[in-house]
Short mmCIF file of C-alpha atoms in Angstrom, two decimals:
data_model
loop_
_atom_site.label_atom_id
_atom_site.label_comp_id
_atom_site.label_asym_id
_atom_site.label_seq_id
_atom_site.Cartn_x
_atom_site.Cartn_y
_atom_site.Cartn_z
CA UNK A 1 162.42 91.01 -28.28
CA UNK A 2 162.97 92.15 -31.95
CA UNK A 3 165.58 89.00 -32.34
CA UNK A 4 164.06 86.63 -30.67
CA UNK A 5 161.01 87.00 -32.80
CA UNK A 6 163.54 87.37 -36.44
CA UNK A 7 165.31 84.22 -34.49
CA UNK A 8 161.34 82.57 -34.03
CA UNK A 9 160.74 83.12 -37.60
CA UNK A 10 163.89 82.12 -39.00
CA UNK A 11 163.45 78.92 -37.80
CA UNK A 12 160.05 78.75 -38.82
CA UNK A 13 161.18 79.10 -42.79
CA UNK A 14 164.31 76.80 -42.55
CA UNK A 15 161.65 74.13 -40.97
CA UNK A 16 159.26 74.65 -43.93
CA UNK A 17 162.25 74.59 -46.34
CA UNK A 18 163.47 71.12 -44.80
CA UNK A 19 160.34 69.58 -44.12
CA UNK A 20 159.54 70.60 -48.41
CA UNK A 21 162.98 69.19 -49.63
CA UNK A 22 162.46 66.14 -47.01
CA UNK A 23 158.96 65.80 -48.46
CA UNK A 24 160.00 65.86 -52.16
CA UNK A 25 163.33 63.11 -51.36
CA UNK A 26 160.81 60.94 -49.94
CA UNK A 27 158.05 61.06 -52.97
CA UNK A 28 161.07 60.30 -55.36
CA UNK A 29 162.02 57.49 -53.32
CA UNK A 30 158.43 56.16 -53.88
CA UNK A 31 158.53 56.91 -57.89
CA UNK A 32 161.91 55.39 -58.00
CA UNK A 33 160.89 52.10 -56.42
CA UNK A 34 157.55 52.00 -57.99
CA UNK A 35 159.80 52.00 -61.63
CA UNK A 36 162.57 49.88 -60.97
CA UNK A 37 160.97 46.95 -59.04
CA UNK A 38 159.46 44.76 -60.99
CA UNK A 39 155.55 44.32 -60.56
CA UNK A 40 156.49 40.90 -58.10
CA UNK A 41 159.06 42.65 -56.28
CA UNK A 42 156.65 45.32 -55.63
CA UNK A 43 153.96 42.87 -54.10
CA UNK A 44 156.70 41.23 -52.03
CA UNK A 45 157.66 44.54 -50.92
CA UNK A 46 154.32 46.12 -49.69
CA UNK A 47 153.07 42.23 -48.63
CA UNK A 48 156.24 42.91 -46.31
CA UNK A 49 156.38 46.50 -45.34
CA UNK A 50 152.48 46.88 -43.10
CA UNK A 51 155.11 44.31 -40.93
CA UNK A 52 157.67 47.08 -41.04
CA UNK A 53 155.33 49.62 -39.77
CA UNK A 54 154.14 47.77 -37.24
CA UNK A 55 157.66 46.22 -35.69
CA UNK A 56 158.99 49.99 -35.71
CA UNK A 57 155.83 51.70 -33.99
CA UNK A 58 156.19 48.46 -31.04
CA UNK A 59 160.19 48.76 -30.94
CA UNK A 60 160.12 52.64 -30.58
CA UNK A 61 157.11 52.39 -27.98
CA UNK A 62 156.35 55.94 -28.11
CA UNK A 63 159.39 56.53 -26.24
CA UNK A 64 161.32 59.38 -28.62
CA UNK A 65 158.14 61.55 -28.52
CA UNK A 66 157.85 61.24 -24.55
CA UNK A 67 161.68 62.26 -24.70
CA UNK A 68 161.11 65.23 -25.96
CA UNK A 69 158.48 66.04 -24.36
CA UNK A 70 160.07 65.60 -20.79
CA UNK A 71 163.15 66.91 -22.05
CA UNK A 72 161.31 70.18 -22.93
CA UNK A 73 159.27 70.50 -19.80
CA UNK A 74 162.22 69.72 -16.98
CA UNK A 75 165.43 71.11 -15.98
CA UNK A 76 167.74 68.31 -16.36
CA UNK A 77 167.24 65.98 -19.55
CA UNK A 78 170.34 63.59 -18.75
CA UNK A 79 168.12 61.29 -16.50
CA UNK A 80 165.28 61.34 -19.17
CA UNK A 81 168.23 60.41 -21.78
CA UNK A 82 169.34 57.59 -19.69
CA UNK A 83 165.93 56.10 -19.11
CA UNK A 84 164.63 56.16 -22.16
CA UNK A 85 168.21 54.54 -23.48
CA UNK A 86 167.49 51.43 -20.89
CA UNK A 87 163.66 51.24 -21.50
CA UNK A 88 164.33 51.02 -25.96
CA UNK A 89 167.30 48.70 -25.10
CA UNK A 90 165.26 46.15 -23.27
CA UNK A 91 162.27 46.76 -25.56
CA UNK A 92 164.43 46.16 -28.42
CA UNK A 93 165.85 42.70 -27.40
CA UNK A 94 162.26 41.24 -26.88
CA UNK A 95 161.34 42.61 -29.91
CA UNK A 96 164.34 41.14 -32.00
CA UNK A 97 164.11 38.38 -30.00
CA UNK A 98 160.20 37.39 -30.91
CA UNK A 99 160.21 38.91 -34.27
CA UNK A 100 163.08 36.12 -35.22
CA UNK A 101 161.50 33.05 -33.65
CA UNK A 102 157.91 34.94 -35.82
CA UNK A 103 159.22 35.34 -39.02
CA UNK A 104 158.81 31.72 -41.07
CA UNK A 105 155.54 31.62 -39.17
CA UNK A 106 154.02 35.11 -40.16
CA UNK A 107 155.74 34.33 -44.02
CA UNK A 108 154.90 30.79 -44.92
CA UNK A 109 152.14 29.88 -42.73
CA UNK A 110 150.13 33.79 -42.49
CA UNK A 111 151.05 35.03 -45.72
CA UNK A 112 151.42 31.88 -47.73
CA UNK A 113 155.01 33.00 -49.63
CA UNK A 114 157.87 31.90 -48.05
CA UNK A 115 159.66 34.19 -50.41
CA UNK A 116 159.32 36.86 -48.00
CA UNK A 117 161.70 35.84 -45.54
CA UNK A 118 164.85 36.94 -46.69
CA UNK A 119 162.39 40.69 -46.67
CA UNK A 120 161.75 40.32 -43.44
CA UNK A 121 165.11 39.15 -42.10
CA UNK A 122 166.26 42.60 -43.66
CA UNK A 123 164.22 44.53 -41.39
CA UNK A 124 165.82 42.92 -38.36
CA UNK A 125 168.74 45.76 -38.31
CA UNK A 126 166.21 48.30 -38.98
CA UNK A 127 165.06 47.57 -35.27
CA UNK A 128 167.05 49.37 -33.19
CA UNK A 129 168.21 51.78 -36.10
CA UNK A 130 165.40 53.38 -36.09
CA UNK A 131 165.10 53.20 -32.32
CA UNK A 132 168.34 54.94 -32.15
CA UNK A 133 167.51 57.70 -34.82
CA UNK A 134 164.20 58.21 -32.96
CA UNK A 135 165.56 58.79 -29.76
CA UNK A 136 168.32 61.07 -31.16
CA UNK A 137 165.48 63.29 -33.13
CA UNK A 138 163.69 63.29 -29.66
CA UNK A 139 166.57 64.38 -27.14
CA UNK A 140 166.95 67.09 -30.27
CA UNK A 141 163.33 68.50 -30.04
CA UNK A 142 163.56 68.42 -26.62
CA UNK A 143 166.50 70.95 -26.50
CA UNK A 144 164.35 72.98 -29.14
CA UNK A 145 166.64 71.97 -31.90
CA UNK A 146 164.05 71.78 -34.10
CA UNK A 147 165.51 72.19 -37.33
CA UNK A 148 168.42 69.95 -37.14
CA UNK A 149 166.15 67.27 -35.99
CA UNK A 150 164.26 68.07 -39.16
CA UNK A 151 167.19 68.20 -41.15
CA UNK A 152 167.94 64.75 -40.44
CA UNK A 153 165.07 63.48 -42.61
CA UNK A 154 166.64 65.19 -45.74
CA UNK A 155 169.95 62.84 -44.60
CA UNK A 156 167.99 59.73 -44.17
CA UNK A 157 166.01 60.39 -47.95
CA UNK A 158 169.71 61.22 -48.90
CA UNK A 159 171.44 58.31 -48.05
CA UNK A 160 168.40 55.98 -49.24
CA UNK A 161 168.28 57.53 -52.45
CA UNK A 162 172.29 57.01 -53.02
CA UNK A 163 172.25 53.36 -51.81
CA UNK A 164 169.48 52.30 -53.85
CA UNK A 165 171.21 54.13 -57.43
CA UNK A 166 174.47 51.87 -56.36
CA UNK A 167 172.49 48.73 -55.82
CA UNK A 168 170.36 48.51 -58.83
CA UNK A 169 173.12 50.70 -61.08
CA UNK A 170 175.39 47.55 -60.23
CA UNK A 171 173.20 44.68 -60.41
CA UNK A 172 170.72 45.42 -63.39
CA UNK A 173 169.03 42.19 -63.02
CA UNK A 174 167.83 40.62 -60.08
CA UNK A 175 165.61 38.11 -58.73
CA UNK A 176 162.02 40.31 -57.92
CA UNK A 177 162.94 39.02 -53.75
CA UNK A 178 166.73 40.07 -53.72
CA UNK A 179 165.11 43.88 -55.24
CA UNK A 180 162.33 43.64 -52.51
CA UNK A 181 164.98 42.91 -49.75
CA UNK A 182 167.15 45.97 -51.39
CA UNK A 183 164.35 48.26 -51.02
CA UNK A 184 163.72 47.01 -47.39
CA UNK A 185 167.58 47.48 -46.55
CA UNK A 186 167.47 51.42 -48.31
CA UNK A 187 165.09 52.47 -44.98
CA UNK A 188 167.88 50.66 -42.76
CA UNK A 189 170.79 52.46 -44.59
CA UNK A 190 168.21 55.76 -44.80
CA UNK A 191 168.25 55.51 -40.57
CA UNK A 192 172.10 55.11 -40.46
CA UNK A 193 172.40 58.52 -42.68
CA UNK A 194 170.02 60.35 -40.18
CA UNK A 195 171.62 58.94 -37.17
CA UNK A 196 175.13 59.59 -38.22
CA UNK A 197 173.74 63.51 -38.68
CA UNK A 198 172.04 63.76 -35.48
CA UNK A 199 174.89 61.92 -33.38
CA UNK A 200 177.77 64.20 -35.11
CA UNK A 201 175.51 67.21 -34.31
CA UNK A 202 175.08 66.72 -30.65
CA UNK A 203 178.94 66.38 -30.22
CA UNK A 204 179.72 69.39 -32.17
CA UNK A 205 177.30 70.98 -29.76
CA UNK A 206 178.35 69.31 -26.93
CA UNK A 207 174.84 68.80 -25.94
CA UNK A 208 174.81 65.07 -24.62
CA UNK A 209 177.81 64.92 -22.34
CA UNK A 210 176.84 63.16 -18.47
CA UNK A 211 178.51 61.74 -16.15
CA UNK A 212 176.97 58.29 -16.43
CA UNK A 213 178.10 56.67 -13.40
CA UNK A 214 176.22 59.25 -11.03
CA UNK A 215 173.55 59.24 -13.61
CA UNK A 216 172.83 55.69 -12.66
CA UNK A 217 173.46 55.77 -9.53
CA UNK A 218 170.07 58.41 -9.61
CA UNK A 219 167.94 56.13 -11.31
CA UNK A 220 164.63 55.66 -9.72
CA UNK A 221 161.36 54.53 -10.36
CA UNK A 222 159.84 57.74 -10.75
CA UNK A 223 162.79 58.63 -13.94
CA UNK A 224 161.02 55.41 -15.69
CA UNK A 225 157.42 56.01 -14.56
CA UNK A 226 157.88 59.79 -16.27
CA UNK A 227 158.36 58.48 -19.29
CA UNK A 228 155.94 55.51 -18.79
CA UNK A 229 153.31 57.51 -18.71
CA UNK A 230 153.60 59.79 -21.81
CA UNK A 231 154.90 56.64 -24.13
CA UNK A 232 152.25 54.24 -23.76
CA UNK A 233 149.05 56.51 -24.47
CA UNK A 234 151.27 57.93 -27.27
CA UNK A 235 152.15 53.80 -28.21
CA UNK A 236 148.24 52.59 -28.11
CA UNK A 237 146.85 55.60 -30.17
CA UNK A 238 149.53 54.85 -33.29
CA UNK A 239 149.10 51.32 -32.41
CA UNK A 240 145.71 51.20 -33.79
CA UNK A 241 146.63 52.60 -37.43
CA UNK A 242 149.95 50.08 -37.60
CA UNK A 243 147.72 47.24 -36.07
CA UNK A 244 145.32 48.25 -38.88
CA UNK A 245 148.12 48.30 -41.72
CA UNK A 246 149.90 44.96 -40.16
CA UNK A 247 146.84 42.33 -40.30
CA UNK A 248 145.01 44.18 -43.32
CA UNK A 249 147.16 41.70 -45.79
CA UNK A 250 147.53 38.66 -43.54
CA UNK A 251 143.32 38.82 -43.59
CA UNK A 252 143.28 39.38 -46.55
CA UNK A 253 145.61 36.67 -47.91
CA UNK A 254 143.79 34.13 -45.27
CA UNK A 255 140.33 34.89 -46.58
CA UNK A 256 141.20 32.96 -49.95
CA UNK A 257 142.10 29.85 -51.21
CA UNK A 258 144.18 31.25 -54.06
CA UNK A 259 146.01 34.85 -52.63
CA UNK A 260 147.80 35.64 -56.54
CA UNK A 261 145.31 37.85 -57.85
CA UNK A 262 144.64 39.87 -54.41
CA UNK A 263 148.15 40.06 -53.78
CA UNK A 264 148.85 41.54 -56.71
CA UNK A 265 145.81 44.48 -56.27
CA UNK A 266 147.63 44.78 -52.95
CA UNK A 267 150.80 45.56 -54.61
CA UNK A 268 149.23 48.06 -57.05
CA UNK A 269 146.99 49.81 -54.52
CA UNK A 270 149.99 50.32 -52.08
CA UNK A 271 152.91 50.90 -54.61
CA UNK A 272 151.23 52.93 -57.35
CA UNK A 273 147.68 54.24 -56.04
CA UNK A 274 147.85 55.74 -52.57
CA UNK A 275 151.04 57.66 -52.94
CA UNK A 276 148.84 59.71 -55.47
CA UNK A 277 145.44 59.44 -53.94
CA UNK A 278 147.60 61.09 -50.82
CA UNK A 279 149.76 63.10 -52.33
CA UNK A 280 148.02 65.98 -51.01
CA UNK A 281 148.20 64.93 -47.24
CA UNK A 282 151.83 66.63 -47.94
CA UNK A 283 150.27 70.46 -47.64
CA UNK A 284 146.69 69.49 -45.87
CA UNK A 285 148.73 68.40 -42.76
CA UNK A 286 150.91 71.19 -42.63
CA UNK A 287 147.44 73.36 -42.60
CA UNK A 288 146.24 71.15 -40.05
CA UNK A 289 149.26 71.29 -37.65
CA UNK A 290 149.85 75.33 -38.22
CA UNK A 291 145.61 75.22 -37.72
CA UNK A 292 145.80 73.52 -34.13
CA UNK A 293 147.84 76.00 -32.38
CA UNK A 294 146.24 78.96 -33.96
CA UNK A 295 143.52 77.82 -33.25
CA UNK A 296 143.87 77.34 -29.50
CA UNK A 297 145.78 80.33 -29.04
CA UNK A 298 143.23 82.63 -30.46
CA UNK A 299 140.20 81.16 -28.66
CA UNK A 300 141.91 81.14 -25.58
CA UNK A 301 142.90 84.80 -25.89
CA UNK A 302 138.75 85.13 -26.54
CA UNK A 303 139.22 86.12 -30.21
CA UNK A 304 136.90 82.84 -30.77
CA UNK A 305 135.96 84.94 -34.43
CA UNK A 306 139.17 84.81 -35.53
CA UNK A 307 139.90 81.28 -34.82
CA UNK A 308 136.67 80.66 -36.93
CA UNK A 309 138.03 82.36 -39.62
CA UNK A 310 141.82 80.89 -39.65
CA UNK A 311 139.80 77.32 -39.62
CA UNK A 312 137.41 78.19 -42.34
CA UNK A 313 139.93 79.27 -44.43
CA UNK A 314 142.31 76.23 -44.39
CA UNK A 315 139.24 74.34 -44.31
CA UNK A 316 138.07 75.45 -47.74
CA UNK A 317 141.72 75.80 -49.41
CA UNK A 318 142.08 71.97 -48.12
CA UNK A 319 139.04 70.94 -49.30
CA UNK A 320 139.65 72.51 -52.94
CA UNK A 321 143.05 70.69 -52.81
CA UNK A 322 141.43 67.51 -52.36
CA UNK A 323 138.71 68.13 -54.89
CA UNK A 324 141.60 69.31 -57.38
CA UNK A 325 143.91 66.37 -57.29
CA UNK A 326 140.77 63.84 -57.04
CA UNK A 327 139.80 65.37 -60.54
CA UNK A 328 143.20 65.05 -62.44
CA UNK A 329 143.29 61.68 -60.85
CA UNK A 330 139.75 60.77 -62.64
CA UNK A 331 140.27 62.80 -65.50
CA UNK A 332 143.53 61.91 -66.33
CA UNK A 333 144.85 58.56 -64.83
CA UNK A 334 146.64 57.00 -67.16
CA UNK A 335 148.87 60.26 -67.83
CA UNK A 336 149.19 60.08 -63.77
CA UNK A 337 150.72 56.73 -63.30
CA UNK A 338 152.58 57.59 -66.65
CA UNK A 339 154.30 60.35 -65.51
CA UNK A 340 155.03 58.66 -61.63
CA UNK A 341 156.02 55.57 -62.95
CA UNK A 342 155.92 54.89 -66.70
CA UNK A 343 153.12 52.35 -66.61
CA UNK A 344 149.56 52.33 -65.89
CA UNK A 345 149.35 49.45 -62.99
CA UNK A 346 146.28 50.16 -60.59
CA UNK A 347 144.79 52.60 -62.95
CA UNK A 348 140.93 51.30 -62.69
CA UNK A 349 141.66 51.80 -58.65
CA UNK A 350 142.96 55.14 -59.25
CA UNK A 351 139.74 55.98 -61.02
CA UNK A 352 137.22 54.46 -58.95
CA UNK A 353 138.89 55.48 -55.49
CA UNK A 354 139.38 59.60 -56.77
CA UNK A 355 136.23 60.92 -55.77
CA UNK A 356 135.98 59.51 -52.26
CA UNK A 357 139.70 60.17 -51.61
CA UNK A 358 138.97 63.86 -51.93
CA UNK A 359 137.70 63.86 -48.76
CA UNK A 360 140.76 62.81 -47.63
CA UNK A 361 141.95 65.77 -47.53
CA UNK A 362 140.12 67.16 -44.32
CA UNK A 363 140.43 64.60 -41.88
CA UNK A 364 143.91 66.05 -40.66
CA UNK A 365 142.22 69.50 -40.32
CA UNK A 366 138.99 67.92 -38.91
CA UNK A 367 141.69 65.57 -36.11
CA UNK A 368 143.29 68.91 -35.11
CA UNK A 369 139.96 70.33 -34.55
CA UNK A 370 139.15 67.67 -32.08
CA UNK A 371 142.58 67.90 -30.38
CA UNK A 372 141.99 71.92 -30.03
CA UNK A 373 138.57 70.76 -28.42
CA UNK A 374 139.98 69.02 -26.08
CA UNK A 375 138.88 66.02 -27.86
CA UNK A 376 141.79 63.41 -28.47
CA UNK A 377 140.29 60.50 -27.47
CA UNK A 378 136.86 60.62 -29.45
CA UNK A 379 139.37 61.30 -32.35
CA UNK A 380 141.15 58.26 -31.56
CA UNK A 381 137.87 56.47 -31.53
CA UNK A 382 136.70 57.63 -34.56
CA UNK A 383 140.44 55.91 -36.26
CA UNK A 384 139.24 53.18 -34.38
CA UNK A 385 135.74 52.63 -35.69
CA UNK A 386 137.23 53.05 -39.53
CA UNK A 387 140.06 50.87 -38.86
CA UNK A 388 137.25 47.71 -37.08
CA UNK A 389 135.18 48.70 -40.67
CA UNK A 390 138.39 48.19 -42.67
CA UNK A 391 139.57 45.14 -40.83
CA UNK A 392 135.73 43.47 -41.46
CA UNK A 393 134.78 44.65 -44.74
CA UNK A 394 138.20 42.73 -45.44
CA UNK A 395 137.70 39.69 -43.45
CA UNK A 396 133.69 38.79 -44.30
CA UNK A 397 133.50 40.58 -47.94
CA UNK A 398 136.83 39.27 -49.21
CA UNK A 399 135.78 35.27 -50.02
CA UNK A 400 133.01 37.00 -52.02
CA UNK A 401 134.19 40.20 -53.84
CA UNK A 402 138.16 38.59 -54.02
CA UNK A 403 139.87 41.67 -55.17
CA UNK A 404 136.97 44.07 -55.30
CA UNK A 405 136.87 44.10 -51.03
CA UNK A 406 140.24 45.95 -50.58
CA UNK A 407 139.45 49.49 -52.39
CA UNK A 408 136.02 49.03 -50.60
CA UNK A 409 137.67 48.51 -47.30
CA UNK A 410 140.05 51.58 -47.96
CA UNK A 411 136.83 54.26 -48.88
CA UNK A 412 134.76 53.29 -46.20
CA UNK A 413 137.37 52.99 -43.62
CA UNK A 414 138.52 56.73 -44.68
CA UNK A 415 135.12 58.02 -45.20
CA UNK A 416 133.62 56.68 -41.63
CA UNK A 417 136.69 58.39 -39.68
CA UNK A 418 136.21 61.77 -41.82
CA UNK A 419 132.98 62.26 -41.68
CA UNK A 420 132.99 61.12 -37.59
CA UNK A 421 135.25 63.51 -36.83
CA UNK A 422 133.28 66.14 -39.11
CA UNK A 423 129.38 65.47 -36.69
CA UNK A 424 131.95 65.78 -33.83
CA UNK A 425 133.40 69.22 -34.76
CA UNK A 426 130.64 70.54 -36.05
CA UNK A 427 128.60 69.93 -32.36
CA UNK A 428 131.55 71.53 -30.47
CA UNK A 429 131.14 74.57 -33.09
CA UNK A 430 127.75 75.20 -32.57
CA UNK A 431 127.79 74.24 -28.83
CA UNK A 432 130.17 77.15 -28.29
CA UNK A 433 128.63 80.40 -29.54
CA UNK A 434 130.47 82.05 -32.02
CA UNK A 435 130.44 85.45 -29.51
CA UNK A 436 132.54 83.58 -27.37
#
């Protein structure tokens, strides 16, 4: 008993340690990009990548996640392997398929700059990359192999890092679309370096070796319909945030006659102002996912009290991160984006959006409240009704405030869902009694 629990919390720090140094890799990425592309390669680059989003959460399908979760909960994971193998492949070639035949469409004709093309041809490889890597991380969390899967994100920030020193070490100068299209290809060459570390893993382990000829010849509807039914509540729930992310700019640029100027704010709000405004998602989302199964497990064992108290707590230390960073970010913006990225791009957005944005900080903790209660879907309403608010305030307010409409869109999207979820879990607190 004594080792498994020194095994349990072993495993606990080495995920903490990975997830940190995965965490860090991934903000330098960000602060590396945001300095060396030049402020038109950036705006190509996040015009492109709400398409990126949205391709990968429709090619994976939710199908990694409800890997590892029937992988976990059954015997024999070789059929779930198989299945899920078949249902990504065929997914992945209608994907590829439609995405081709969509892409001078979506770049000339929705977003009015045909210079995005060659950005969003470099995302084609990504496709079943990243299917690949996300099935490997699932089959890996299903066998409880939970830090190598994690591990694997410090490989793919790794090998993203190195590829993008070599490209723009050897070619100084570049047109602002060939350094968009490099930055696209680094999360293609990123997945490669994760994959490689997951695949050489499971054969060192031995862990993925089946007879796949009488694995076939078991195949049945039930093997797809188990997976069926875990994937696609898990695919329409993220759907709505990449849905959100994928036609915010195409609105956007379709509202107006002449897109320039909004494009631009686009660039600066995506590339230099929400990594910061966010930055503390990176510790208020580790409270909120240690929070949820605390949480449960102490008001199911009837110590309701001291579930109160472990949500208080993490409640008040997020909000007085959130309140914290929202400060330096009004009281000192311009040494911000200085510091991050040696210019001060976005830094009227930075100031005006740091006071709302500290609320920011307790909608993770508020979600895994909800999904404690028992409560997922009014959660995934309440994402809804701030995404239809974002999507609007974009469409209607756009033609009239131009630029203005996107950092209003962004608050009161993120301040209906907060405070939503907030009159939701504070009914379901003082509908149970605190005795309890």
């Amino acid at each position: 008993m004594v080792i498994l629990k020194n095994k349990i919390i072993q495993s606990t720090i080495l995920l903490i340690i990975f997830s940190v140094i995965a965490k860090v890799l991934s903000f330098f990425v960000r602060i590396y990009l945001a300095r060396t592309l030049s402020a038109d390669a950036m705006n190509i680059y996040s015009l492109a990548s709400p398409t990126l989003v949205f391709i990968i959460t429709i090619a994976q399908m939710g199908i990694p996640a409800a890997l590892s979760k029937v992988i976990a909960q059954s015997k024999s994971s070789a059929s779930a392997l198989l299945t899920s193998i078949i249902l990504s492949l065929v997914n992945n070639i209608i994907v590829i398929t439609l995405f081709m035949l969509l892409i001078p469409f979506l770049a000339q004709i929705i977003l009015k700059d045909a210079q995005i093309i060659p950005v969003m041809k470099a995302m084609l490889p990504m496709i079943p990359m990243v299917t690949l890597s996300g099935l490997l991380k699932g089959y890996l969390q299903g066998k409880q192999e939970h830090v190598s899967a994690c591990a694997s994100q410090m490989f793919e920030e790794i090998f993203r890092i190195i590829y993008l020193l070599i490209s723009f070490t050897n070619a100084p100068v570049m047109t602002p679309v060939r350094m968009a299209e490099i930055a696209m290809l680094s999360v293609f060459v990123g997945e490669c370096g994760s994959s490689l570390y997951m695949f050489i893993f499971c054969m060192i382990k031995r862990t993925a070796a089946f007879p796949v000829n009488e694995l076939i010849l078991k195949l049945n509807r039930a093997s797809f319909d188990e997976i069926l039914r875990v994937s696609i509540p898990m695919t329409s729930s993220r759907l709505i945030g990449s849905l959100t992310f994928f036609l915010e700019p195409m609105l956007m640029v379709l509202s107006v006659s002449n897109a320039s100027s909004i494009v631009a704010t686009y660039g600066q709000l995506n590339g230099y102002v929400l990594p910061i405004l966010t930055m503390p998602s990176f510790i208020t989302v580790t409270l909120a996912n240690t929070l949820l199964p605390s949480f449960t497990y102490e008001t199911s064992h009837g110590n309701r009290k001291r579930g109160m108290k472990i949500f208080n707590v993490i409640f008040w230390i997020c909000l007085l991160i959130g309140f914290s960073c929202s400060a330096i970010s009004f009281f000192f913006t311009d040494q911000c984006l200085n510091l991050f990225y040696h210019n001060t791009l976005g830094s009227s957005y930075l100031k005006s959006l740091a006071w709302p944005f500290a609320f920011y900080a307790l909608q993770p903790v508020l979600s895994s409240m909800l999904h404690a209660f028992g409560q997922s879907k009014k959660a995934m309403i309440d994402t809804l009704s701030g995404s239809v608010i974002r999507l609007l305030i974009i469409t209607f307010l756009t033609p009239v405030l131009n630029e203005a409409a996107l950092p209003l869109a962004l608050t009161a999207s993120m301040l209906i869902t907060t405070f939503m979820h907030a009159i939701r879990v504070s009914f379901y607190l003082w509908k149970e009694p605190s005795s309890a």
